[in-house]
mmCIF file of C-alpha atoms in Angstrom:
data_model
loop_
_atom_site.group_PDB
_atom_site.id
_atom_site.type_symbol
_atom_site.label_atom_id
_atom_site.label_comp_id
_atom_site.label_asym_id
_atom_site.label_seq_id
_atom_site.Cartn_x
_atom_site.Cartn_y
_atom_site.Cartn_z
ATOM 1 C CA MET A 1244 -0.002 0.021 -0.006
ATOM 2 C CA LYS A 1245 2.872 2.378 0.836
ATOM 3 C CA VAL A 1246 4.527 1.590 -2.493
ATOM 4 C CA LEU A 1247 1.260 2.320 -4.352
ATOM 5 C CA SER A 1248 0.880 5.667 -2.522
ATOM 6 C CA LEU A 1249 4.394 6.663 -3.527
ATOM 7 C CA LEU A 1250 3.769 5.719 -7.131
ATOM 8 C CA THR A 1251 0.562 7.674 -7.187
ATOM 9 C CA ALA A 1252 2.323 10.802 -5.749
ATOM 10 C CA ALA A 1253 5.112 10.453 -8.286
ATOM 11 C CA SER A 1254 2.581 10.129 -11.137
ATOM 12 C CA ALA A 1255 0.746 13.291 -9.951
ATOM 13 C CA ALA A 1256 3.976 15.312 -9.728
ATOM 14 C CA SER A 1257 5.073 14.239 -13.214
ATOM 15 C CA ALA A 1258 1.844 15.463 -14.634
ATOM 16 C CA HIS A 1259 2.373 19.239 -14.038
ATOM 17 C CA THR A 1260 3.730 21.750 -16.575
ATOM 18 C CA ILE A 1261 5.457 25.135 -16.945
ATOM 19 C CA PHE A 1262 5.508 27.808 -19.683
ATOM 20 C CA VAL A 1263 9.270 28.006 -19.956
ATOM 21 C CA ALA A 1264 10.089 29.851 -23.243
ATOM 22 C CA LEU A 1265 8.619 31.730 -26.224
ATOM 23 C CA GLU A 1266 9.222 31.088 -29.898
ATOM 24 C CA ALA A 1267 8.887 34.343 -31.845
ATOM 25 C CA GLY A 1268 9.957 35.278 -35.358
ATOM 26 C CA GLY A 1269 11.216 31.742 -36.084
ATOM 27 C CA THR A 1270 13.580 31.867 -32.964
ATOM 28 C CA THR A 1271 13.006 29.731 -29.922
ATOM 29 C CA ASN A 1272 14.383 31.780 -27.052
ATOM 30 C CA PRO A 1273 16.282 30.072 -24.180
ATOM 31 C CA VAL A 1274 14.371 29.015 -21.131
ATOM 32 C CA GLY A 1275 13.498 32.042 -18.972
ATOM 33 C CA HIS A 1276 14.540 34.549 -21.696
ATOM 34 C CA GLY A 1277 11.710 37.095 -21.526
ATOM 35 C CA VAL A 1278 9.435 34.612 -19.777
ATOM 36 C CA ARG A 1279 8.792 34.626 -16.024
ATOM 37 C CA ALA A 1280 9.247 30.900 -15.759
ATOM 38 C CA ALA A 1281 8.530 29.077 -12.487
ATOM 39 C CA LYS A 1282 11.059 26.718 -10.977
ATOM 40 C CA LEU A 1283 8.287 24.531 -9.584
ATOM 41 C CA ASP A 1284 5.435 23.137 -11.640
ATOM 42 C CA SER A 1285 2.588 23.153 -9.053
ATOM 43 C CA PRO A 1286 -0.804 24.411 -10.327
ATOM 44 C CA ILE A 1287 -2.862 27.303 -9.027
ATOM 45 C CA GLN A 1288 -6.203 26.121 -7.764
ATOM 46 C CA ASN A 1289 -7.485 29.200 -5.893
ATOM 47 C CA VAL A 1290 -8.902 31.446 -8.636
ATOM 48 C CA ALA A 1291 -9.125 34.286 -6.148
ATOM 49 C CA SER A 1292 -5.374 34.243 -5.552
ATOM 50 C CA ASN A 1293 -2.999 36.958 -6.820
ATOM 51 C CA ASP A 1294 -1.015 34.125 -8.277
ATOM 52 C CA MET A 1295 -3.694 33.970 -11.079
ATOM 53 C CA ALA A 1296 -2.007 36.820 -12.922
ATOM 54 C CA CYS A 1297 1.457 35.472 -13.684
ATOM 55 C CA ASN A 1298 1.949 32.588 -11.209
ATOM 56 C CA GLY A 1299 3.596 33.313 -7.841
ATOM 57 C CA ALA A 1300 6.320 33.202 -5.275
ATOM 58 C CA SER A 1301 5.167 29.775 -3.965
ATOM 59 C CA ASN A 1302 6.391 28.342 -7.273
ATOM 60 C CA SER A 1303 9.587 30.345 -7.293
ATOM 61 C CA VAL A 1304 8.791 32.461 -10.378
ATOM 62 C CA MET A 1305 12.027 33.827 -11.838
ATOM 63 C CA SER A 1306 12.448 37.415 -13.003
ATOM 64 C CA THR A 1307 13.972 38.243 -16.377
ATOM 65 C CA ASP A 1308 15.396 41.453 -17.763
ATOM 66 C CA LYS A 1309 14.617 40.577 -21.364
ATOM 67 C CA ILE A 1310 11.762 41.792 -23.584
ATOM 68 C CA ILE A 1311 10.983 39.801 -26.713
ATOM 69 C CA ASN A 1312 10.067 41.675 -29.936
ATOM 70 C CA VAL A 1313 6.941 40.232 -31.536
ATOM 71 C CA GLU A 1314 5.543 41.259 -34.893
ATOM 72 C CA ALA A 1315 1.745 42.043 -34.869
ATOM 73 C CA GLY A 1316 -0.094 39.587 -36.984
ATOM 74 C CA SER A 1317 2.529 36.817 -36.453
ATOM 75 C CA THR A 1318 2.026 33.542 -34.601
ATOM 76 C CA VAL A 1319 4.235 32.918 -31.567
ATOM 77 C CA ARG A 1320 4.459 29.644 -29.711
ATOM 78 C CA ALA A 1321 4.471 29.214 -25.924
ATOM 79 C CA VAL A 1322 6.870 26.297 -25.047
ATOM 80 C CA TRP A 1323 5.424 24.125 -22.226
ATOM 81 C CA ARG A 1324 7.572 21.591 -20.307
ATOM 82 C CA HIS A 1325 7.190 19.488 -17.202
ATOM 83 C CA THR A 1326 10.319 21.037 -15.739
ATOM 84 C CA LEU A 1327 12.861 23.674 -16.814
ATOM 85 C CA GLN A 1328 15.108 20.834 -17.977
ATOM 86 C CA SER A 1329 12.548 18.672 -19.786
ATOM 87 C CA GLY A 1330 12.338 18.053 -23.498
ATOM 88 C CA PRO A 1331 9.393 17.918 -25.917
ATOM 89 C CA ASN A 1332 8.586 14.351 -24.923
ATOM 90 C CA ASP A 1333 7.814 15.433 -21.325
ATOM 91 C CA VAL A 1334 5.205 18.181 -21.467
ATOM 92 C CA MET A 1335 2.294 17.209 -19.235
ATOM 93 C CA ASP A 1336 0.543 13.979 -18.394
ATOM 94 C CA ALA A 1337 -1.899 13.011 -21.064
ATOM 95 C CA SER A 1338 -4.687 12.500 -18.438
ATOM 96 C CA HIS A 1339 -4.586 16.284 -17.745
ATOM 97 C CA LYS A 1340 -7.218 17.313 -20.336
ATOM 98 C CA GLY A 1341 -8.529 20.812 -20.589
ATOM 99 C CA PRO A 1342 -8.326 24.080 -22.536
ATOM 100 C CA THR A 1343 -5.403 26.266 -23.567
ATOM 101 C CA ILE A 1344 -5.865 30.043 -23.366
ATOM 102 C CA ALA A 1345 -3.803 33.131 -24.014
ATOM 103 C CA TYR A 1346 -4.254 36.776 -22.860
ATOM 104 C CA LEU A 1347 -2.495 40.097 -23.532
ATOM 105 C CA LYS A 1348 -2.257 43.151 -21.260
ATOM 106 C CA LYS A 1349 -0.986 46.555 -22.466
ATOM 107 C CA VAL A 1350 1.606 47.860 -19.975
ATOM 108 C CA ASP A 1351 3.982 50.850 -19.621
ATOM 109 C CA ASN A 1352 6.820 48.647 -18.567
ATOM 110 C CA ALA A 1353 6.758 44.881 -19.194
ATOM 111 C CA LEU A 1354 9.828 44.373 -16.914
ATOM 112 C CA THR A 1355 8.111 45.762 -13.832
ATOM 113 C CA ASP A 1356 4.323 45.320 -14.194
ATOM 114 C CA THR A 1357 3.082 42.553 -11.934
ATOM 115 C CA GLY A 1358 0.081 41.772 -14.164
ATOM 116 C CA LEU A 1359 -2.345 42.167 -11.245
ATOM 117 C CA GLY A 1360 -5.619 43.889 -11.861
ATOM 118 C CA GLY A 1361 -7.522 44.815 -15.009
ATOM 119 C CA GLY A 1362 -6.545 45.301 -18.634
ATOM 120 C CA TRP A 1363 -6.314 41.617 -19.772
ATOM 121 C CA PHE A 1364 -7.962 40.557 -22.939
ATOM 122 C CA LYS A 1365 -8.197 37.056 -24.451
ATOM 123 C CA ILE A 1366 -6.541 36.443 -27.827
ATOM 124 C CA GLN A 1367 -6.667 32.595 -28.057
ATOM 125 C CA GLU A 1368 -8.581 29.689 -26.770
ATOM 126 C CA ASP A 1369 -8.715 25.977 -27.641
ATOM 127 C CA GLY A 1370 -11.306 24.025 -25.580
ATOM 128 C CA HIS A 1371 -12.903 20.806 -26.606
ATOM 129 C CA SER A 1372 -13.752 19.896 -30.156
ATOM 130 C CA ASN A 1373 -14.678 16.481 -31.606
ATOM 131 C CA GLY A 1374 -13.321 14.763 -28.507
ATOM 132 C CA GLN A 1375 -9.959 16.586 -28.645
ATOM 133 C CA TRP A 1376 -8.779 18.933 -25.830
ATOM 134 C CA GLY A 1377 -6.526 21.928 -26.236
ATOM 135 C CA THR A 1378 -3.971 20.500 -23.774
ATOM 136 C CA SER A 1379 -3.871 17.287 -25.791
ATOM 137 C CA THR A 1380 -3.021 19.286 -28.908
ATOM 138 C CA VAL A 1381 -0.144 20.979 -27.089
ATOM 139 C CA ILE A 1382 1.226 17.628 -25.833
ATOM 140 C CA THR A 1383 0.987 16.123 -29.320
ATOM 141 C CA ASN A 1384 2.869 19.178 -30.743
ATOM 142 C CA GLY A 1385 5.747 18.597 -28.291
ATOM 143 C CA GLY A 1386 4.674 21.403 -25.908
ATOM 144 C CA LEU A 1387 4.081 24.087 -28.542
ATOM 145 C CA HIS A 1388 1.058 26.319 -27.905
ATOM 146 C CA SER A 1389 0.369 28.473 -30.917
ATOM 147 C CA ILE A 1390 -0.897 32.067 -30.276
ATOM 148 C CA THR A 1391 -1.576 34.584 -33.048
ATOM 149 C CA ILE A 1392 -0.993 38.258 -32.105
ATOM 150 C CA PRO A 1393 -3.764 40.429 -33.577
ATOM 151 C CA LYS A 1394 -2.506 42.673 -36.339
ATOM 152 C CA CYS A 1395 -4.654 45.568 -35.338
ATOM 153 C CA LEU A 1396 -3.146 46.166 -31.900
ATOM 154 C CA PRO A 1397 -1.246 49.347 -31.094
ATOM 155 C CA ASN A 1398 2.532 48.913 -30.823
ATOM 156 C CA GLY A 1399 4.121 48.852 -27.389
ATOM 157 C CA GLN A 1400 4.910 46.648 -24.459
ATOM 158 C CA TYR A 1401 2.544 43.943 -23.293
ATOM 159 C CA LEU A 1402 2.430 40.931 -20.974
ATOM 160 C CA LEU A 1403 1.471 37.737 -22.692
ATOM 161 C CA ARG A 1404 -0.231 35.250 -20.356
ATOM 162 C CA ALA A 1405 -0.200 31.652 -21.624
ATOM 163 C CA GLU A 1406 -2.415 29.149 -19.727
ATOM 164 C CA MET A 1407 -3.245 25.495 -19.598
ATOM 165 C CA ILE A 1408 -6.021 24.113 -17.441
ATOM 166 C CA ALA A 1409 -6.210 20.504 -16.318
ATOM 167 C CA LEU A 1410 -9.779 19.343 -15.537
ATOM 168 C CA HIS A 1411 -9.195 15.679 -14.417
ATOM 169 C CA GLY A 1412 -10.104 16.735 -10.838
ATOM 170 C CA ALA A 1413 -12.683 19.426 -11.690
ATOM 171 C CA GLY A 1414 -15.649 17.417 -10.598
ATOM 172 C CA SER A 1415 -15.567 19.304 -7.305
ATOM 173 C CA SER A 1416 -15.148 23.035 -6.638
ATOM 174 C CA GLY A 1417 -11.486 24.066 -6.635
ATOM 175 C CA GLY A 1418 -10.383 20.858 -8.320
ATOM 176 C CA ALA A 1419 -9.364 22.406 -11.637
ATOM 177 C CA GLN A 1420 -5.598 22.838 -11.991
ATOM 178 C CA LEU A 1421 -4.424 26.036 -13.688
ATOM 179 C CA TYR A 1422 -0.990 26.600 -15.007
ATOM 180 C CA MET A 1423 0.234 29.946 -16.302
ATOM 181 C CA GLU A 1424 3.239 32.208 -16.723
ATOM 182 C CA CYS A 1425 3.775 35.534 -18.359
ATOM 183 C CA ALA A 1426 6.061 36.611 -21.158
ATOM 184 C CA GLN A 1427 7.397 40.216 -21.514
ATOM 185 C CA ILE A 1428 6.904 41.268 -25.182
ATOM 186 C CA ASN A 1429 7.146 44.374 -27.327
ATOM 187 C CA ILE A 1430 4.661 44.428 -30.261
ATOM 188 C CA THR A 1431 5.827 46.090 -33.363
ATOM 189 C CA GLY A 1432 4.286 46.579 -36.832
ATOM 190 C CA GLY A 1433 0.744 46.930 -35.444
ATOM 191 C CA SER A 1434 -1.810 48.783 -37.457
ATOM 192 C CA GLY A 1435 -3.297 50.401 -34.337
ATOM 193 C CA SER A 1436 -6.752 50.341 -35.917
ATOM 194 C CA ALA A 1437 -8.474 48.594 -32.985
ATOM 195 C CA VAL A 1438 -8.167 48.179 -29.238
ATOM 196 C CA PRO A 1439 -10.118 45.944 -26.824
ATOM 197 C CA SER A 1440 -13.412 47.397 -25.733
ATOM 198 C CA LYS A 1441 -13.667 44.898 -22.882
ATOM 199 C CA THR A 1442 -11.030 43.642 -20.443
ATOM 200 C CA VAL A 1443 -10.911 41.431 -17.390
ATOM 201 C CA SER A 1444 -8.959 41.287 -14.205
ATOM 202 C CA PHE A 1445 -6.639 38.668 -12.659
ATOM 203 C CA PRO A 1446 -7.694 37.616 -10.140
ATOM 204 C CA GLY A 1447 -11.362 38.081 -10.843
ATOM 205 C CA ALA A 1448 -11.772 36.776 -14.470
ATOM 206 C CA TYR A 1449 -12.659 33.237 -13.259
ATOM 207 C CA LYS A 1450 -15.033 31.964 -10.490
ATOM 208 C CA ALA A 1451 -14.612 28.581 -8.832
ATOM 209 C CA ASN A 1452 -18.154 27.594 -10.043
ATOM 210 C CA ASP A 1453 -17.630 28.626 -13.744
ATOM 211 C CA PRO A 1454 -18.981 25.755 -15.878
ATOM 212 C CA GLY A 1455 -15.579 25.555 -17.527
ATOM 213 C CA LEU A 1456 -13.880 24.875 -14.152
ATOM 214 C CA LEU A 1457 -16.540 22.870 -12.296
ATOM 215 C CA ILE A 1458 -17.174 19.979 -14.635
ATOM 216 C CA SER A 1459 -16.803 16.200 -14.970
ATOM 217 C CA ILE A 1460 -14.894 15.560 -18.098
ATOM 218 C CA TYR A 1461 -15.438 11.781 -17.785
ATOM 219 C CA THR A 1462 -19.058 11.983 -18.762
ATOM 220 C CA MET A 1463 -18.429 14.114 -21.852
ATOM 221 C CA THR A 1464 -18.774 12.828 -25.402
ATOM 222 C CA ALA A 1465 -17.112 14.032 -28.597
ATOM 223 C CA ALA A 1466 -20.101 16.261 -29.330
ATOM 224 C CA SER A 1467 -20.295 17.700 -25.810
ATOM 225 C CA LYS A 1468 -20.242 21.511 -25.666
ATOM 226 C CA TYR A 1469 -17.537 22.921 -23.321
ATOM 227 C CA ILE A 1470 -17.482 26.583 -22.201
ATOM 228 C CA VAL A 1471 -13.900 27.878 -22.005
ATOM 229 C CA PRO A 1472 -13.494 30.101 -18.829
ATOM 230 C CA GLY A 1473 -13.045 33.838 -19.326
ATOM 231 C CA PRO A 1474 -14.365 36.368 -21.829
ATOM 232 C CA GLU A 1475 -14.850 36.137 -25.627
ATOM 233 C CA VAL A 1476 -11.754 36.075 -27.679
ATOM 234 C CA PHE A 1477 -10.715 39.564 -28.972
ATOM 235 C CA THR A 1478 -10.573 39.880 -32.733
ATOM 236 C CA CYS A 1479 -9.779 42.855 -34.944
ATOM 237 C CA SER A 1480 -13.047 42.666 -36.720
ATOM 238 C CA GLY A 1481 -15.198 41.083 -33.982
ATOM 239 C CA SER A 1482 -17.635 42.462 -31.392
ATOM 240 C CA SER A 1483 -14.830 43.115 -28.897
ATOM 241 C CA ALA A 1484 -12.840 45.477 -31.078
ATOM 242 C CA VAL A 1485 -13.473 49.265 -31.557
ATOM 243 C CA ALA A 1486 -11.542 52.035 -33.214
ATOM 244 C CA PRO A 1487 -8.872 53.760 -31.086
ATOM 245 C CA PRO A 1488 -9.271 57.295 -29.770
ATOM 246 C CA ALA A 1489 -8.867 60.021 -32.414
ATOM 247 C CA SER A 1490 -6.033 62.409 -31.920
ATOM 248 C CA GLY A 1491 -7.014 65.376 -29.766
ATOM 249 C CA GLY A 1492 -9.142 63.311 -27.359
ATOM 250 C CA GLY A 1493 -12.837 63.735 -26.818
ATOM 251 C CA SER A 1494 -15.608 62.188 -24.867
ATOM 252 C CA ALA A 1495 -17.649 60.350 -27.415
ATOM 253 C CA VAL A 1496 -18.486 56.793 -26.350
ATOM 254 C CA ALA A 1497 -18.148 53.878 -28.685
ATOM 255 C CA PRO A 1498 -21.573 52.517 -29.791
ATOM 256 C CA PRO A 1499 -22.557 49.128 -28.321
ATOM 257 C CA THR A 1500 -21.490 46.146 -30.361
ATOM 258 C CA SER A 1501 -23.649 43.200 -31.297
ATOM 259 C CA GLY A 1502 -24.405 41.370 -28.155
ATOM 260 C CA GLY A 1503 -25.969 44.048 -26.190
ATOM 261 C CA GLY A 1504 -25.731 47.657 -24.993
ATOM 262 C CA SER A 1505 -23.146 48.848 -22.590
ATOM 263 C CA SER A 1506 -23.682 46.118 -19.960
ATOM 264 C CA SER A 1507 -20.480 45.148 -18.227
ATOM 265 C CA GLY A 1508 -21.653 41.763 -17.001
ATOM 266 C CA THR A 1509 -20.429 38.594 -18.762
ATOM 267 C CA GLY A 1510 -20.758 36.104 -15.908
ATOM 268 C CA ASN A 1511 -17.088 35.273 -16.161
ATOM 269 C CA GLY A 1512 -15.364 37.933 -14.054
ATOM 270 C CA GLN A 1513 -14.766 41.555 -13.621
ATOM 271 C CA VAL A 1514 -15.185 43.324 -16.969
ATOM 272 C CA THR A 1515 -14.471 46.930 -17.801
ATOM 273 C CA THR A 1516 -15.464 48.834 -20.937
ATOM 274 C CA MET A 1517 -12.930 51.296 -22.436
ATOM 275 C CA VAL A 1518 -14.135 54.722 -23.580
ATOM 276 C CA THR A 1519 -13.016 55.755 -27.078
ATOM 277 C CA THR A 1520 -13.408 58.549 -29.469
ATOM 278 C CA LEU A 1521 -14.904 57.747 -32.833
ATOM 279 C CA ALA A 1522 -15.965 59.494 -35.965
ATOM 280 C CA PRO A 1523 -19.182 61.523 -35.613
ATOM 281 C CA PRO A 1524 -22.274 59.197 -35.480
ATOM 282 C CA LYS A 1525 -24.645 58.894 -38.347
ATOM 283 C CA PRO A 1526 -27.629 61.151 -38.330
ATOM 284 C CA ALA A 1527 -30.392 59.943 -35.960
ATOM 285 C CA ALA A 1528 -32.674 59.303 -38.821
ATOM 286 C CA THR A 1529 -30.381 56.558 -40.224
ATOM 287 C CA GLN A 1530 -29.344 54.916 -37.016
ATOM 288 C CA GLU A 1531 -30.816 51.625 -35.903
ATOM 289 C CA ALA A 1532 -31.107 50.470 -32.378
ATOM 290 C CA PRO A 1533 -28.586 47.762 -31.586
ATOM 291 C CA SER A 1534 -29.922 44.240 -31.088
ATOM 292 C CA CYS A 1535 -29.609 42.436 -27.848
ATOM 293 C CA GLU A 1536 -29.230 38.725 -28.633
ATOM 294 C CA VAL A 1537 -27.030 36.034 -27.112
ATOM 295 C CA LYS A 1538 -25.451 33.508 -29.430
ATOM 296 C CA GLN A 1539 -25.732 29.724 -28.988
ATOM 297 C CA TRP A 1540 -23.823 28.329 -26.031
ATOM 298 C CA GLN A 1541 -23.270 31.771 -24.526
ATOM 299 C CA GLN A 1542 -24.575 32.933 -21.080
ATOM 300 C CA CYS A 1543 -28.073 34.424 -20.960
ATOM 301 C CA GLY A 1544 -28.884 34.402 -17.211
ATOM 302 C CA GLY A 1545 -27.996 33.242 -13.752
ATOM 303 C CA GLN A 1546 -27.402 34.747 -10.281
ATOM 304 C CA SER A 1547 -25.471 38.082 -10.511
ATOM 305 C CA TYR A 1548 -25.698 38.053 -14.278
ATOM 306 C CA SER A 1549 -26.595 41.460 -15.775
ATOM 307 C CA GLY A 1550 -26.107 40.906 -19.517
ATOM 308 C CA CYS A 1551 -28.531 40.341 -22.301
ATOM 309 C CA GLY A 1552 -31.052 37.604 -21.675
ATOM 310 C CA SER A 1553 -32.495 37.204 -25.167
ATOM 311 C CA CYS A 1554 -31.374 34.219 -27.256
ATOM 312 C CA ALA A 1555 -30.799 34.569 -30.966
ATOM 313 C CA GLY A 1556 -32.513 32.531 -33.724
ATOM 314 C CA GLY A 1557 -35.300 30.991 -31.620
ATOM 315 C CA LEU A 1558 -32.861 29.494 -29.115
ATOM 316 C CA LYS A 1559 -33.946 28.977 -25.523
ATOM 317 C CA CYS A 1560 -32.165 30.158 -22.325
ATOM 318 C CA ALA A 1561 -31.533 26.842 -20.541
ATOM 319 C CA VAL A 1562 -30.714 26.634 -16.843
ATOM 320 C CA ILE A 1563 -27.285 24.885 -16.310
ATOM 321 C CA ASN A 1564 -27.075 25.776 -12.644
ATOM 322 C CA ASP A 1565 -28.106 28.650 -10.339
ATOM 323 C CA TYR A 1566 -25.198 30.776 -11.639
ATOM 324 C CA TYR A 1567 -25.155 29.963 -15.282
ATOM 325 C CA HIS A 1568 -27.902 29.811 -17.910
ATOM 326 C CA GLN A 1569 -26.942 29.443 -21.582
ATOM 327 C CA CYS A 1570 -28.614 29.678 -24.997
ATOM 328 C CA THR A 1571 -29.298 26.290 -26.499
#
């Protein structure tokens, strides 16, 4: 029995993972070069912890004095490994299935910003599709997690937060295992034609009872719908992008995008809306009132939810639990 316990503990320890390096512009940087890599591979399981931003002291996160130049519109690859010394055949245990996610945060100084608080916006997610999980894709690819940097972002320094979530123990609250580190990057070549209209905070973006974190993956089928934690993915042409402020400032507010008004509630965390200056609006006679409809599989109700409650295309708002209703 004692031997079995030791083997089980060893197996659990070997399953963990660390974001150790970043490949950009065709160059794979050394471990810890521009990435705040952790020496220890333990997960973060308290989503209210400050460690949710860029991991924490408990895992001996290392500082780095390097900033990696990244071209807007290019695809970078976060390199994941079980330890700082592991190779591509030792990424994370295959049983640790779940989504991969990436966020950016615009900062004044990527060397010193802790990442705590607001300003984060999601630029990538890979959840569950046809029975395949995002983490499984990364493992199959030798630990490479592909992340495309939106072309339309303004140039400047950012923190890039790459994340993998293991859901093998997520059947009970707090059982999900979250792994994340931050890279320090400088985006160049951006068109600057759009900026995020909505951002989230770390901690705060996730709740322990989010359906993407409190779930039994063992009862899922290939066709099961999985809701990746956090906000919608920011895209240059999508509903979470708006034109940047015009020179000279101003106080005009960006019109609401499809999905509903100026509500700040998403059901996934603390969300803030940025105020921008746009070109003069169309004459009132030609303006149409924005629709308020929620797309399939998105949230439409639940305790503390303040967003749009109308489902598009004849869909119904189904009760998943007290805190989360979704359009089906």
